[in-house]
Short mmCIF file of C-alpha atoms in Angstrom, two decimals:
data_model
loop_
_atom_site.label_atom_id
_atom_site.label_comp_id
_atom_site.label_asym_id
_atom_site.label_seq_id
_atom_site.Cartn_x
_atom_site.Cartn_y
_atom_site.Cartn_z
CA UNK A 14 0.10 0.17 -0.04
CA UNK A 15 1.26 3.27 -1.03
CA UNK A 16 2.20 6.24 1.71
CA UNK A 17 -0.57 8.34 0.42
CA UNK A 18 -3.25 5.49 1.42
CA UNK A 19 -1.71 4.90 4.49
CA UNK A 20 -2.16 8.28 4.92
CA UNK A 21 -5.47 8.74 3.48
CA UNK A 22 -6.74 5.72 5.69
CA UNK A 23 -5.00 7.30 9.27
CA UNK A 24 -6.81 10.68 8.07
CA UNK A 25 -9.96 8.75 7.90
CA UNK A 26 -9.65 6.96 10.95
CA UNK A 27 -8.89 9.96 13.13
CA UNK A 28 -12.06 11.53 11.33
CA UNK A 29 -14.42 8.75 12.55
CA UNK A 30 -13.24 9.03 16.59
CA UNK A 31 -13.63 12.80 16.05
CA UNK A 32 -17.25 11.82 15.03
CA UNK A 33 -17.50 9.05 17.52
CA UNK A 34 -16.39 11.82 20.47
CA UNK A 35 -18.94 14.37 18.99
CA UNK A 36 -21.56 11.93 19.57
CA UNK A 37 -20.97 11.04 22.82
CA UNK A 38 -21.14 14.69 24.00
CA UNK A 39 -24.49 14.98 23.00
CA UNK A 40 -26.38 14.67 26.09
CA UNK A 41 -28.80 12.03 26.93
CA UNK A 42 -32.29 12.56 25.02
CA UNK A 43 -31.04 15.87 22.95
CA UNK A 44 -31.56 15.06 18.97
CA UNK A 45 -28.46 13.86 17.08
CA UNK A 46 -27.87 15.87 13.99
CA UNK A 47 -25.19 17.00 11.60
CA UNK A 48 -22.91 20.52 12.63
CA UNK A 49 -22.74 21.53 8.70
CA UNK A 50 -23.20 24.81 7.67
CA UNK A 51 -24.67 24.39 4.38
CA UNK A 52 -27.04 21.40 3.03
CA UNK A 53 -28.87 21.19 -0.54
CA UNK A 54 -32.01 20.78 0.95
CA UNK A 55 -34.43 23.35 0.27
CA UNK A 56 -36.72 23.38 2.94
CA UNK A 57 -36.85 25.54 6.43
CA UNK A 58 -35.89 23.57 9.80
CA UNK A 59 -36.25 24.70 13.54
CA UNK A 60 -33.05 25.90 14.74
CA UNK A 61 -31.11 23.76 17.73
CA UNK A 62 -28.38 24.96 19.88
CA UNK A 63 -27.38 21.30 20.44
CA UNK A 64 -24.40 20.47 19.16
CA UNK A 65 -23.77 18.58 16.02
CA UNK A 66 -21.74 15.62 15.16
CA UNK A 67 -18.47 16.77 13.77
CA UNK A 68 -17.79 15.62 10.07
CA UNK A 69 -15.01 17.86 9.61
CA UNK A 70 -12.78 15.16 9.11
CA UNK A 71 -14.82 13.11 6.96
CA UNK A 72 -14.75 15.23 3.53
CA UNK A 73 -12.23 13.25 1.44
CA UNK A 74 -12.11 10.53 -1.16
CA UNK A 75 -9.97 7.68 0.78
CA UNK A 76 -8.78 5.79 -2.25
CA UNK A 77 -9.76 4.82 -5.49
CA UNK A 78 -8.85 1.13 -7.15
CA UNK A 79 -8.83 1.70 -10.87
CA UNK A 80 -8.21 -2.31 -11.37
CA UNK A 81 -10.84 -2.93 -9.24
CA UNK A 82 -13.07 0.24 -10.55
CA UNK A 83 -14.30 0.99 -6.55
CA UNK A 84 -13.53 4.29 -4.67
CA UNK A 85 -13.22 4.21 -0.89
CA UNK A 86 -14.93 7.65 -0.13
CA UNK A 87 -16.17 9.53 3.22
CA UNK A 88 -20.06 10.88 3.60
CA UNK A 89 -19.01 14.56 3.64
CA UNK A 90 -17.35 14.24 0.25
CA UNK A 91 -18.32 17.06 -2.31
CA UNK A 92 -19.08 14.81 -5.56
CA UNK A 93 -16.71 17.68 -6.64
CA UNK A 94 -14.20 16.37 -4.95
CA UNK A 95 -15.11 12.87 -5.47
CA UNK A 96 -14.63 13.83 -9.14
CA UNK A 97 -11.52 15.13 -9.10
CA UNK A 98 -9.79 12.19 -7.82
CA UNK A 99 -11.32 9.65 -10.32
CA UNK A 100 -11.42 11.51 -13.61
CA UNK A 101 -7.19 11.66 -13.39
CA UNK A 102 -7.92 7.45 -13.42
CA UNK A 103 -10.33 8.09 -16.59
CA UNK A 104 -13.31 6.61 -14.06
CA UNK A 105 -16.04 8.67 -13.09
CA UNK A 106 -18.66 7.58 -10.51
CA UNK A 107 -21.83 5.80 -12.41
CA UNK A 108 -24.21 8.63 -11.46
CA UNK A 109 -22.72 12.06 -11.11
CA UNK A 110 -25.54 14.33 -9.15
CA UNK A 111 -25.28 17.94 -11.36
CA UNK A 112 -24.29 20.24 -8.59
CA UNK A 113 -20.92 20.00 -6.73
CA UNK A 114 -21.96 20.60 -3.38
CA UNK A 115 -23.85 17.29 -3.25
CA UNK A 116 -21.72 15.35 -1.21
CA UNK A 117 -22.01 11.31 -1.27
CA UNK A 118 -23.77 10.62 1.44
CA UNK A 119 -26.59 12.82 1.01
CA UNK A 120 -27.16 11.76 -2.75
CA UNK A 121 -26.96 8.26 -1.16
CA UNK A 122 -29.52 8.89 2.11
CA UNK A 123 -31.56 11.73 0.57
CA UNK A 124 -31.39 10.08 -3.82
CA UNK A 125 -29.67 12.04 -6.78
CA UNK A 126 -30.13 11.37 -10.12
CA UNK A 127 -28.69 12.40 -13.57
CA UNK A 128 -28.40 12.03 -17.53
CA UNK A 129 -26.84 8.32 -16.55
CA UNK A 130 -29.84 7.30 -14.28
CA UNK A 131 -31.34 5.48 -17.20
CA UNK A 132 -28.50 3.00 -17.67
CA UNK A 133 -27.37 2.98 -14.06
CA UNK A 134 -30.57 4.09 -12.09
CA UNK A 135 -29.52 5.98 -8.77
CA UNK A 136 -26.36 6.75 -6.59
CA UNK A 137 -27.26 4.22 -4.14
CA UNK A 138 -27.68 1.36 -6.63
CA UNK A 139 -23.89 1.88 -7.03
CA UNK A 140 -22.88 1.44 -3.27
CA UNK A 141 -20.81 -1.75 -2.38
CA UNK A 142 -21.17 -0.98 1.46
CA UNK A 143 -21.20 1.71 3.77
CA UNK A 144 -20.06 2.63 6.77
CA UNK A 145 -22.84 4.27 9.49
CA UNK A 146 -23.11 5.99 12.26
CA UNK A 147 -26.56 5.15 13.61
CA UNK A 148 -29.11 6.91 16.06
CA UNK A 149 -27.99 4.33 18.82
CA UNK A 150 -24.41 5.82 18.32
CA UNK A 151 -23.30 2.59 16.87
CA UNK A 152 -20.75 1.81 13.82
CA UNK A 153 -21.65 -0.64 11.70
CA UNK A 154 -21.39 -1.59 7.93
CA UNK A 155 -24.11 -2.24 5.63
CA UNK A 156 -24.05 -4.62 2.52
CA UNK A 157 -26.40 -6.44 0.72
CA UNK A 158 -25.34 -9.25 2.88
CA UNK A 159 -24.64 -7.58 6.50
CA UNK A 160 -27.09 -5.71 8.33
CA UNK A 161 -28.82 -5.57 4.54
CA UNK A 162 -31.81 -4.34 6.56
CA UNK A 163 -30.67 -1.11 6.71
CA UNK A 164 -28.45 -1.29 3.70
CA UNK A 165 -32.00 -1.24 1.61
CA UNK A 166 -33.55 1.30 4.15
CA UNK A 167 -30.85 3.85 4.21
CA UNK A 168 -31.83 5.76 0.53
CA UNK A 169 -34.37 7.96 1.55
CA UNK A 170 -33.95 7.98 4.41
CA UNK A 171 -32.29 11.62 5.03
CA UNK A 172 -30.15 10.60 8.03
CA UNK A 173 -32.96 9.33 9.88
CA UNK A 174 -31.41 5.86 10.59
CA UNK A 175 -27.71 6.83 10.39
CA UNK A 176 -24.96 8.90 8.81
CA UNK A 177 -22.71 7.76 5.91
CA UNK A 178 -19.58 7.73 7.49
CA UNK A 179 -17.79 5.58 4.40
CA UNK A 180 -19.05 4.36 1.39
CA UNK A 181 -17.15 2.36 -1.24
CA UNK A 182 -18.84 2.71 -4.84
CA UNK A 183 -18.48 1.34 -8.25
CA UNK A 184 -16.78 3.57 -10.67
CA UNK A 185 -16.84 3.41 -14.16
CA UNK A 186 -14.80 4.50 -17.55
CA UNK A 187 -15.13 7.23 -19.45
CA UNK A 188 -13.68 9.28 -22.09
CA UNK A 189 -12.24 12.63 -22.25
CA UNK A 190 -14.78 14.31 -23.79
CA UNK A 191 -18.41 14.12 -24.47
CA UNK A 192 -20.28 14.59 -27.90
CA UNK A 193 -23.50 16.30 -27.66
CA UNK A 194 -26.47 15.94 -30.16
CA UNK A 195 -29.51 18.26 -29.03
CA UNK A 196 -33.17 17.28 -30.59
CA UNK A 197 -35.37 19.33 -31.17
CA UNK A 198 -39.54 18.28 -30.29
CA UNK A 199 -42.62 20.00 -31.37
CA UNK A 200 -44.74 17.94 -29.66
CA UNK A 201 -44.11 16.35 -26.27
CA UNK A 202 -46.00 12.90 -26.54
CA UNK A 203 -43.24 12.52 -29.31
CA UNK A 204 -40.49 13.98 -27.54
CA UNK A 205 -41.69 11.11 -24.93
CA UNK A 206 -41.90 8.55 -27.37
CA UNK A 207 -38.29 9.03 -28.59
CA UNK A 208 -36.45 9.13 -24.89
CA UNK A 209 -38.45 5.57 -24.51
CA UNK A 210 -37.32 3.75 -27.30
CA UNK A 211 -33.50 5.21 -26.67
CA UNK A 212 -33.78 3.56 -22.99
CA UNK A 213 -34.61 0.56 -24.17
CA UNK A 214 -32.46 0.17 -27.07
CA UNK A 215 -29.44 2.34 -25.72
CA UNK A 216 -28.62 3.66 -29.19
CA UNK A 217 -30.37 6.81 -31.37
CA UNK A 218 -30.33 6.22 -35.38
CA UNK A 219 -27.67 3.50 -34.70
CA UNK A 220 -25.10 4.82 -32.51
CA UNK A 221 -24.84 4.50 -28.97
CA UNK A 222 -26.23 7.07 -26.15
CA UNK A 223 -24.35 7.40 -22.84
CA UNK A 224 -25.98 10.28 -21.26
CA UNK A 225 -30.07 11.24 -21.82
CA UNK A 226 -31.50 13.91 -20.21
CA UNK A 227 -33.73 16.58 -21.91
CA UNK A 228 -35.77 20.17 -21.21
CA UNK A 229 -38.93 21.14 -22.00
CA UNK A 230 -39.81 25.02 -22.74
CA UNK A 231 -43.74 24.51 -23.52
CA UNK A 232 -45.92 22.63 -24.95
CA UNK A 233 -44.51 22.99 -28.61
CA UNK A 234 -40.59 23.20 -27.71
CA UNK A 235 -38.66 20.52 -26.23
CA UNK A 236 -35.33 18.73 -26.28
CA UNK A 237 -33.62 15.46 -25.68
CA UNK A 238 -30.14 16.04 -25.10
CA UNK A 239 -27.69 12.74 -25.88
CA UNK A 240 -23.77 12.53 -25.05
CA UNK A 241 -21.80 9.95 -26.30
CA UNK A 242 -18.10 9.24 -24.68
CA UNK A 243 -15.32 9.81 -27.11
CA UNK A 244 -11.66 10.47 -27.47
CA UNK A 245 -11.89 12.71 -30.46
CA UNK A 246 -10.77 15.88 -30.17
CA UNK A 247 -12.58 18.73 -31.82
CA UNK A 248 -13.90 22.25 -31.22
CA UNK A 249 -14.83 22.63 -26.97
CA UNK A 250 -17.76 25.00 -25.57
CA UNK A 251 -17.06 26.82 -22.32
CA UNK A 252 -20.19 27.27 -20.10
CA UNK A 253 -18.78 28.62 -17.20
CA UNK A 254 -18.45 32.26 -19.11
CA UNK A 255 -20.00 34.48 -20.76
CA UNK A 256 -22.28 31.75 -22.26
CA UNK A 257 -25.18 29.66 -20.84
CA UNK A 258 -25.82 26.46 -21.77
CA UNK A 259 -29.41 25.65 -21.05
CA UNK A 260 -29.32 28.54 -23.86
CA UNK A 261 -27.74 27.04 -26.03
CA UNK A 262 -29.58 23.65 -26.74
CA UNK A 263 -32.44 25.87 -28.32
CA UNK A 264 -33.02 25.54 -32.16
CA UNK A 265 -35.88 25.67 -34.87
CA UNK A 266 -35.67 22.14 -36.12
CA UNK A 267 -33.74 19.23 -36.14
CA UNK A 268 -30.12 18.37 -33.91
CA UNK A 269 -27.99 20.86 -33.19
CA UNK A 270 -24.56 19.61 -31.89
CA UNK A 271 -22.01 20.73 -29.54
CA UNK A 272 -18.54 19.04 -27.74
CA UNK A 273 -17.37 19.36 -23.80
CA UNK A 274 -14.78 18.08 -21.61
CA UNK A 275 -16.23 15.04 -19.48
CA UNK A 276 -15.56 17.53 -16.65
CA UNK A 277 -17.27 20.00 -18.18
CA UNK A 278 -20.09 17.80 -19.16
CA UNK A 279 -20.62 16.53 -15.67
CA UNK A 280 -20.88 20.15 -14.39
CA UNK A 281 -22.76 21.61 -17.41
CA UNK A 282 -25.76 22.48 -14.94
CA UNK A 283 -23.68 24.25 -12.10
CA UNK A 284 -22.72 27.23 -13.56
CA UNK A 285 -26.23 28.93 -13.29
CA UNK A 286 -28.20 26.44 -11.49
CA UNK A 287 -29.63 24.99 -14.01
CA UNK A 288 -31.44 28.49 -15.45
CA UNK A 289 -32.19 29.55 -11.89
CA UNK A 290 -29.41 31.86 -11.33
CA UNK A 291 -31.19 34.20 -13.20
CA UNK A 292 -33.15 34.86 -10.37
CA UNK A 293 -30.34 36.67 -8.88
CA UNK A 294 -29.62 38.56 -12.20
CA UNK A 295 -26.55 36.30 -13.09
CA UNK A 296 -27.86 36.12 -16.74
CA UNK A 297 -28.49 39.19 -17.85
CA UNK A 298 -25.03 40.19 -19.70
CA UNK A 299 -23.70 43.38 -18.05
CA UNK A 300 -24.22 41.43 -14.66
CA UNK A 301 -22.71 38.08 -16.10
CA UNK A 302 -19.22 40.11 -17.00
CA UNK A 303 -18.44 41.74 -13.33
CA UNK A 304 -20.05 38.18 -11.48
CA UNK A 305 -16.79 37.21 -10.44
CA UNK A 306 -16.50 32.84 -12.29
CA UNK A 307 -15.30 31.48 -9.07
CA UNK A 308 -19.11 32.58 -7.91
CA UNK A 309 -20.59 31.84 -10.82
CA UNK A 310 -21.76 28.28 -9.52
CA UNK A 311 -24.56 26.47 -7.42
CA UNK A 312 -22.76 27.48 -4.03
CA UNK A 313 -23.09 30.89 -4.44
CA UNK A 314 -26.84 31.11 -5.49
CA UNK A 315 -27.88 28.39 -2.77
CA UNK A 316 -26.06 30.89 0.03
CA UNK A 317 -27.97 33.86 -1.67
CA UNK A 318 -31.46 32.14 -1.23
CA UNK A 319 -30.91 30.97 2.10
CA UNK A 320 -30.66 34.53 2.51
CA UNK A 321 -33.22 35.29 0.68
CA UNK A 322 -35.94 33.41 2.62
CA UNK A 323 -33.90 34.38 5.88
CA UNK A 324 -34.90 37.73 5.21
CA UNK A 325 -38.44 37.44 3.50
CA UNK A 326 -36.66 39.18 0.55
CA UNK A 327 -38.56 37.93 -2.48
CA UNK A 328 -41.94 38.96 -0.72
CA UNK A 329 -40.84 42.12 0.45
CA UNK A 330 -40.28 43.11 -3.26
CA UNK A 331 -43.59 41.56 -4.03
CA UNK A 332 -45.37 44.03 -1.22
CA UNK A 333 -43.38 46.97 -2.40
CA UNK A 334 -44.91 46.08 -6.44
CA UNK A 335 -48.38 45.44 -4.90
CA UNK A 336 -48.34 41.83 -5.67
CA UNK A 337 -49.73 39.05 -3.27
CA UNK A 338 -46.65 36.98 -1.51
CA UNK A 339 -45.34 33.60 -3.66
CA UNK A 340 -45.30 29.98 -2.96
CA UNK A 341 -41.89 27.92 -3.64
CA UNK A 342 -42.25 25.14 -5.94
CA UNK A 343 -38.94 23.65 -6.18
CA UNK A 344 -39.63 20.01 -6.63
CA UNK A 345 -38.31 17.07 -8.51
CA UNK A 346 -40.74 13.87 -9.30
CA UNK A 347 -40.91 10.65 -11.02
CA UNK A 348 -43.61 9.46 -12.86
CA UNK A 349 -43.61 6.32 -15.18
CA UNK A 350 -42.87 7.65 -18.75
CA UNK A 351 -46.30 6.09 -20.41
CA UNK A 352 -47.25 8.93 -18.23
CA UNK A 353 -44.80 11.51 -18.69
CA UNK A 354 -47.20 13.19 -21.47
CA UNK A 355 -49.94 13.49 -19.61
CA UNK A 356 -48.06 14.95 -16.23
CA UNK A 357 -46.27 17.59 -18.56
CA UNK A 358 -49.43 18.16 -20.23
CA UNK A 359 -51.19 18.89 -16.55
CA UNK A 360 -48.27 20.98 -15.34
CA UNK A 361 -47.87 23.30 -18.08
CA UNK A 362 -51.64 24.06 -18.19
CA UNK A 363 -51.92 24.51 -14.05
CA UNK A 364 -48.31 25.52 -13.07
CA UNK A 365 -46.97 28.54 -14.46
CA UNK A 366 -43.09 27.35 -14.70
CA UNK A 367 -40.73 26.76 -17.38
CA UNK A 368 -38.04 25.51 -18.37
CA UNK A 369 -39.10 22.00 -16.84
CA UNK A 370 -36.04 19.40 -16.48
CA UNK A 371 -36.29 15.55 -17.66
CA UNK A 372 -34.80 12.36 -16.83
CA UNK A 373 -35.07 9.18 -17.00
CA UNK A 374 -34.29 6.07 -14.99
CA UNK A 375 -34.27 2.99 -14.80
CA UNK A 376 -33.23 0.90 -11.46
CA UNK A 377 -30.11 -1.59 -11.56
CA UNK A 378 -31.31 -3.50 -8.70
CA UNK A 379 -34.33 -6.21 -8.87
CA UNK A 380 -34.76 -6.00 -5.28
CA UNK A 381 -35.98 -2.50 -4.19
CA UNK A 382 -35.89 0.09 -2.32
CA UNK A 383 -38.61 -0.06 0.18
CA UNK A 384 -38.16 3.61 1.10
CA UNK A 385 -38.65 4.89 -2.37
CA UNK A 386 -40.35 2.15 -3.80
CA UNK A 387 -39.68 2.68 -7.69
CA UNK A 388 -40.78 -0.62 -9.56
CA UNK A 389 -37.41 -2.57 -10.91
CA UNK A 390 -37.51 -3.07 -14.44
CA UNK A 391 -39.81 -0.04 -14.91
CA UNK A 392 -38.25 3.09 -16.78
CA UNK A 393 -39.19 6.58 -15.00
CA UNK A 394 -38.86 10.17 -15.72
CA UNK A 395 -37.58 12.73 -13.40
CA UNK A 396 -39.64 15.83 -13.88
CA UNK A 397 -37.79 18.83 -12.34
CA UNK A 398 -39.10 22.69 -12.04
CA UNK A 399 -37.70 24.83 -9.75
CA UNK A 400 -39.32 28.10 -9.04
CA UNK A 401 -42.29 30.31 -7.18
CA UNK A 402 -45.81 30.60 -8.25
CA UNK A 403 -48.85 33.21 -6.50
CA UNK A 404 -49.85 31.97 -3.36
CA UNK A 405 -52.98 30.35 -3.17
CA UNK A 406 -55.65 29.86 -0.50
CA UNK A 407 -54.18 27.76 1.43
CA UNK A 408 -50.26 27.34 2.74
CA UNK A 409 -48.53 25.11 -0.24
CA UNK A 410 -52.00 24.86 -2.39
CA UNK A 411 -49.88 24.23 -5.36
CA UNK A 412 -47.35 21.72 -3.85
CA UNK A 413 -49.76 19.83 -2.67
CA UNK A 414 -51.90 20.15 -5.97
CA UNK A 415 -48.99 18.38 -7.56
CA UNK A 416 -48.20 15.85 -4.87
CA UNK A 417 -51.77 14.42 -5.66
CA UNK A 418 -51.31 14.56 -9.49
CA UNK A 419 -48.20 12.46 -8.71
CA UNK A 420 -49.96 10.31 -6.99
CA UNK A 421 -52.23 9.47 -9.46
CA UNK A 422 -50.43 8.92 -12.07
CA UNK A 423 -48.60 6.02 -9.77
CA UNK A 424 -45.24 8.31 -9.31
CA UNK A 425 -43.09 9.35 -6.64
CA UNK A 426 -41.56 12.56 -5.01
CA UNK A 427 -38.37 13.83 -3.72
CA UNK A 428 -37.94 14.95 -0.13
CA UNK A 429 -35.68 17.12 -0.80
CA UNK A 430 -37.89 20.19 -0.59
CA UNK A 431 -41.07 21.00 1.01
CA UNK A 432 -43.79 18.00 1.21
CA UNK A 433 -47.43 18.48 2.76
CA UNK A 434 -48.71 14.78 2.87
CA UNK A 435 -51.07 13.50 5.48
CA UNK A 436 -49.29 10.99 7.81
CA UNK A 437 -51.13 8.21 6.38
CA UNK A 438 -50.51 8.81 2.98
CA UNK A 439 -46.73 9.53 3.29
CA UNK A 440 -46.56 6.15 5.09
CA UNK A 441 -47.92 4.72 2.45
CA UNK A 442 -46.03 6.04 -0.26
CA UNK A 443 -42.79 6.12 1.86
CA UNK A 444 -42.61 2.57 2.96
CA UNK A 445 -43.45 3.14 6.35
CA UNK A 446 -43.87 -0.37 7.54
CA UNK A 447 -40.48 -0.98 6.29
CA UNK A 448 -38.99 2.42 7.91
CA UNK A 449 -40.85 1.58 11.50
CA UNK A 450 -39.15 -1.73 11.61
CA UNK A 451 -35.43 -0.23 10.54
CA UNK A 452 -35.98 2.72 12.79
CA UNK A 453 -36.71 0.76 16.09
CA UNK A 454 -33.39 -1.91 15.39
CA UNK A 455 -30.76 0.95 14.69
CA UNK A 456 -32.54 3.94 16.39
CA UNK A 457 -34.44 2.61 19.52
CA UNK A 458 -34.31 5.91 21.62
CA UNK A 459 -35.31 7.81 18.74
CA UNK A 460 -32.66 10.37 18.81
CA UNK A 461 -32.21 11.15 15.06
CA UNK A 462 -35.46 12.40 13.43
CA UNK A 463 -38.45 10.37 12.35
CA UNK A 464 -38.83 10.88 8.64
CA UNK A 465 -42.22 12.31 8.41
CA UNK A 466 -41.10 14.77 10.99
CA UNK A 467 -37.89 16.06 8.80
CA UNK A 468 -39.71 16.20 5.65
CA UNK A 469 -43.51 17.34 6.20
CA UNK A 470 -42.71 18.92 9.46
CA UNK A 471 -39.37 20.45 8.54
CA UNK A 472 -38.27 19.84 12.09
#
């Protein structure tokens, strides 16, 4: 074993000991939470003065094994740092969520998705085993063969069963570049049909497809973005400067082509937080010229959004303009692909938000994941929409209407943002029976929050 690998493992052991000391220091009966200053969750939470778990020593990559195509990664390692460690080996995680500051542990316990999900599933499906600090204060290794109940229930538990300390994940080979084809559609059913065919065959017009997502701007304007791994050099685009990626895919007819480095492709959405940087003026040409490039990233916009929410700046501006306050609709949902056009038609007719992101997925694992029970061997489409709408007569009215429509179409909604489900519906949709059994075993004294309390009651 090389000296750097030994040093990394020694540093990991120190980080684990620091974590365990902080866990032992939390008073009996007090809630257990992470001591972290940033989050990719989009819901408010009750503040607490109790010291949290110290994860400051658990933010890196322990080792990459190019031969086995695996990596041992600490739970609080961001995908930005993980990708930086794997790309020099010509490897990448099987699924790389779109934002640089998402952590591996967060993507596994809170779900994640990206344009490889139509062939690689979700991030937790590439986990071979993981060390979890449970609510009982124990450090256990979970895998399909050891503590398998925790391994299966961990995805979508959002830290209510424990926290990932170390994860061993699969990696896959990548090429230096990604060649892109953006297909224009004037009909959403035609777009969905083309997506379905690509998912089923892994090909389009006889050529392989390695990456697949899409964007809908309206009922008569949608795009599928097809990516192919390639070693062939050629002109490259850069969307970290004045140019904006989502605008580059728009055209009138047929196909448009582009090329990015694999690094820039993985982070193509991060520089503008998809299209949400417009809310902060960062897409205005004059503002963009003076906006420092190092702050042109999702972390910066998330910081600004937290400040906006803390001081309610958006609604204050609305009041000054004589307009009512607005409801945040920041959601990702999954519906079966055969119901996707139906959902999009309903959404465009009832929720004034565009663009909309599309990302197909199929689970790799036939055994399923009880807390987010998508059916194995069935194609779903993640539909992402992130904006605000005028408030309704009741709190969360637009979000609740979306929840009902998604459930009616046999879909699910991610829980990283506001949710309004009543307890019985939440229990049915998110594996309540399986969750409670694992909760009793690994957090018998309820030191960690309950999933409903965290996801819906915002505790």
